[in-house]
Amino acid sequence: MTTQPARILETFPNPAPQRDFHIHMEIPEFTCLCPKTGQPDFATLILDYIPEKTCVELKSLKLYIWSFRSEGCFHEAVTNRILDDLVNATRPRFMRLTARFYVRGGIFTNVVAEHCKKGWKPSPRVELAEFATQSNCRG
């Protein structure tokens, strides 16, 4: 069992390939280096996808994300590279990666990159009633 950063994304079989379902992940500790200054950049990555045959395995995703810590990357390039690598590993029906970078030079940068499988059409969205945050808490 390794905990070393790696550029290997492992997958596992989609448990419900007959259905479109949404997987949402938030990765609040992404770091890379500014390619101009070498200073660290920090971001929260938000991954949303609808799997086809496979899903990304979480530990391998964590180690993959860690692998960027000492690499100089422009925000736009690293967001698209991560999306491309995830798409190549999982071949999803749909995938969106949102990278919300923390302030650098007084500027916040958000980069959104998407992939949609050719010919795939999403199911119609069903709107359900909203519940208040922590509505099931007593107190």
Tab-separated table of C-alpha atoms in Angstrom:
chain	number	residue	atom	x	y	z
A	1	MET	CA	0.000	0.000	0.000
A	2	THR	CA	1.523	3.308	-1.073
A	3	THR	CA	0.881	6.868	-0.021
A	4	GLN	CA	3.348	8.407	-2.469
A	5	PRO	CA	2.003	10.856	-5.066
A	6	ALA	CA	1.385	9.102	-8.393
A	7	ARG	CA	-0.050	9.894	-11.821
A	8	ILE	CA	-2.041	6.638	-11.921
A	9	LEU	CA	-5.832	6.832	-11.772
A	10	GLU	CA	-7.450	3.543	-10.811
A	11	THR	CA	-11.082	2.737	-11.526
A	12	PHE	CA	-13.727	0.256	-10.451
A	13	PRO	CA	-16.871	-0.981	-12.258
A	14	ASN	CA	-19.887	1.305	-12.218
A	15	PRO	CA	-22.348	-0.372	-9.807
A	16	ALA	CA	-25.382	0.908	-11.764
A	17	PRO	CA	-24.431	1.351	-15.448
A	18	GLN	CA	-28.094	1.179	-16.506
A	19	ARG	CA	-28.771	4.534	-14.794
A	20	ASP	CA	-27.467	8.064	-15.025
A	21	PHE	CA	-26.372	9.107	-11.554
A	22	HIS	CA	-24.335	12.078	-10.450
A	23	ILE	CA	-21.091	11.731	-8.518
A	24	HIS	CA	-19.947	14.924	-6.786
A	25	MET	CA	-16.531	15.311	-5.157
A	26	GLU	CA	-14.902	18.290	-3.492
A	27	ILE	CA	-11.114	18.322	-3.220
A	28	PRO	CA	-10.192	21.300	-1.005
A	29	GLU	CA	-6.432	20.744	-0.798
A	30	PHE	CA	-5.169	20.983	-4.380
A	31	THR	CA	-1.791	22.659	-4.676
A	32	CYS	CA	0.631	23.328	-7.499
A	33	LEU	CA	3.285	25.951	-8.122
A	34	CYS	CA	3.044	29.191	-10.070
A	35	PRO	CA	5.170	28.610	-13.198
A	36	LYS	CA	6.353	32.245	-13.118
A	37	THR	CA	7.286	32.726	-9.440
A	38	GLY	CA	7.498	29.202	-8.029
A	39	GLN	CA	5.141	30.219	-5.230
A	40	PRO	CA	2.404	27.765	-4.226
A	41	ASP	CA	-1.087	28.030	-5.660
A	42	PHE	CA	-4.029	26.586	-3.746
A	43	ALA	CA	-7.416	25.544	-5.100
A	44	THR	CA	-10.557	23.641	-4.332
A	45	LEU	CA	-11.388	21.234	-7.144
A	46	ILE	CA	-15.011	20.290	-7.660
A	47	LEU	CA	-15.558	17.161	-9.740
A	48	ASP	CA	-19.003	16.260	-11.030
A	49	TYR	CA	-19.564	13.341	-13.356
A	50	ILE	CA	-21.983	10.766	-14.674
A	51	PRO	CA	-20.124	7.484	-15.095
A	52	GLU	CA	-20.471	5.061	-17.995
A	53	LYS	CA	-18.709	1.765	-17.204
A	54	THR	CA	-16.207	2.831	-14.520
A	55	CYS	CA	-15.800	5.200	-11.574
A	56	VAL	CA	-12.575	6.732	-10.273
A	57	GLU	CA	-11.178	5.147	-7.125
A	58	LEU	CA	-10.747	7.734	-4.358
A	59	LYS	CA	-7.310	6.843	-2.981
A	60	SER	CA	-5.757	6.874	-6.446
A	61	LEU	CA	-7.467	10.224	-7.110
A	62	LYS	CA	-5.991	11.636	-3.887
A	63	LEU	CA	-2.469	10.455	-4.796
A	64	TYR	CA	-2.909	11.767	-8.347
A	65	ILE	CA	-3.957	15.195	-7.045
A	66	TRP	CA	-0.971	15.236	-4.659
A	67	SER	CA	1.363	14.668	-7.616
A	68	PHE	CA	0.935	18.299	-8.732
A	69	ARG	CA	2.339	19.807	-5.498
A	70	SER	CA	5.817	20.435	-6.884
A	71	GLU	CA	4.865	21.143	-10.499
A	72	GLY	CA	4.617	24.575	-12.096
A	73	CYS	CA	1.203	24.906	-13.749
A	74	PHE	CA	-0.961	27.654	-15.170
A	75	HIS	CA	-4.494	27.391	-13.744
A	76	GLU	CA	-6.110	26.879	-17.139
A	77	ALA	CA	-3.622	24.221	-18.224
A	78	VAL	CA	-3.716	22.148	-15.046
A	79	THR	CA	-7.533	22.154	-14.924
A	80	ASN	CA	-7.767	20.880	-18.497
A	81	ARG	CA	-4.973	18.338	-17.940
A	82	ILE	CA	-6.690	16.875	-14.881
A	83	LEU	CA	-10.005	16.686	-16.734
A	84	ASP	CA	-8.336	14.975	-19.713
A	85	ASP	CA	-6.630	12.433	-17.451
A	86	LEU	CA	-9.878	11.679	-15.593
A	87	VAL	CA	-11.813	11.328	-18.860
A	88	ASN	CA	-9.153	9.005	-20.290
A	89	ALA	CA	-9.251	6.852	-17.152
A	90	THR	CA	-13.030	6.626	-16.705
A	91	ARG	CA	-14.649	7.385	-20.095
A	92	PRO	CA	-17.697	9.019	-18.436
A	93	ARG	CA	-20.963	10.054	-20.032
A	94	PHE	CA	-20.368	13.547	-18.677
A	95	MET	CA	-17.695	15.179	-16.541
A	96	ARG	CA	-17.145	18.725	-15.269
A	97	LEU	CA	-14.120	19.915	-13.319
A	98	THR	CA	-14.292	23.289	-11.590
A	99	ALA	CA	-11.034	24.637	-10.177
A	100	ARG	CA	-11.536	27.492	-7.697
A	101	PHE	CA	-8.099	28.988	-7.099
A	102	TYR	CA	-7.443	31.148	-4.076
A	103	VAL	CA	-6.355	34.739	-4.519
A	104	ARG	CA	-3.060	35.484	-6.247
A	105	GLY	CA	-2.095	39.081	-6.921
A	106	GLY	CA	-5.538	40.246	-5.803
A	107	ILE	CA	-7.325	38.006	-8.364
A	108	PHE	CA	-9.419	34.889	-7.761
A	109	THR	CA	-9.459	32.517	-10.731
A	110	ASN	CA	-12.132	29.914	-11.457
A	111	VAL	CA	-11.636	27.528	-14.372
A	112	VAL	CA	-14.413	25.196	-15.545
A	113	ALA	CA	-13.731	22.442	-18.083
A	114	GLU	CA	-16.270	19.915	-19.364
A	115	HIS	CA	-16.445	16.686	-21.330
A	116	CYS	CA	-19.590	15.188	-22.832
A	117	LYS	CA	-19.613	11.753	-24.488
A	118	LYS	CA	-20.605	12.057	-28.142
A	119	GLY	CA	-24.290	11.261	-28.562
A	120	TRP	CA	-25.095	11.181	-24.850
A	121	LYS	CA	-28.203	13.085	-23.803
A	122	PRO	CA	-28.913	13.705	-20.122
A	123	SER	CA	-32.147	12.496	-18.599
A	124	PRO	CA	-34.670	15.266	-17.885
A	125	ARG	CA	-33.995	16.846	-14.502
A	126	VAL	CA	-36.583	16.294	-11.806
A	127	GLU	CA	-36.913	19.216	-9.389
A	128	LEU	CA	-37.565	18.151	-5.819
A	129	ALA	CA	-38.496	20.241	-2.805
A	130	GLU	CA	-35.523	21.740	-0.979
A	131	PHE	CA	-34.908	20.961	2.674
A	132	ALA	CA	-33.384	23.484	5.024
A	133	THR	CA	-29.764	22.800	5.937
A	134	GLN	CA	-29.630	20.498	8.964
A	135	SER	CA	-33.410	20.245	8.973
A	136	ASN	CA	-33.180	16.843	10.615
A	137	CYS	CA	-31.114	18.090	13.578
A	138	ARG	CA	-32.700	18.437	16.983
A	139	GLY	CA	-31.972	21.451	19.093
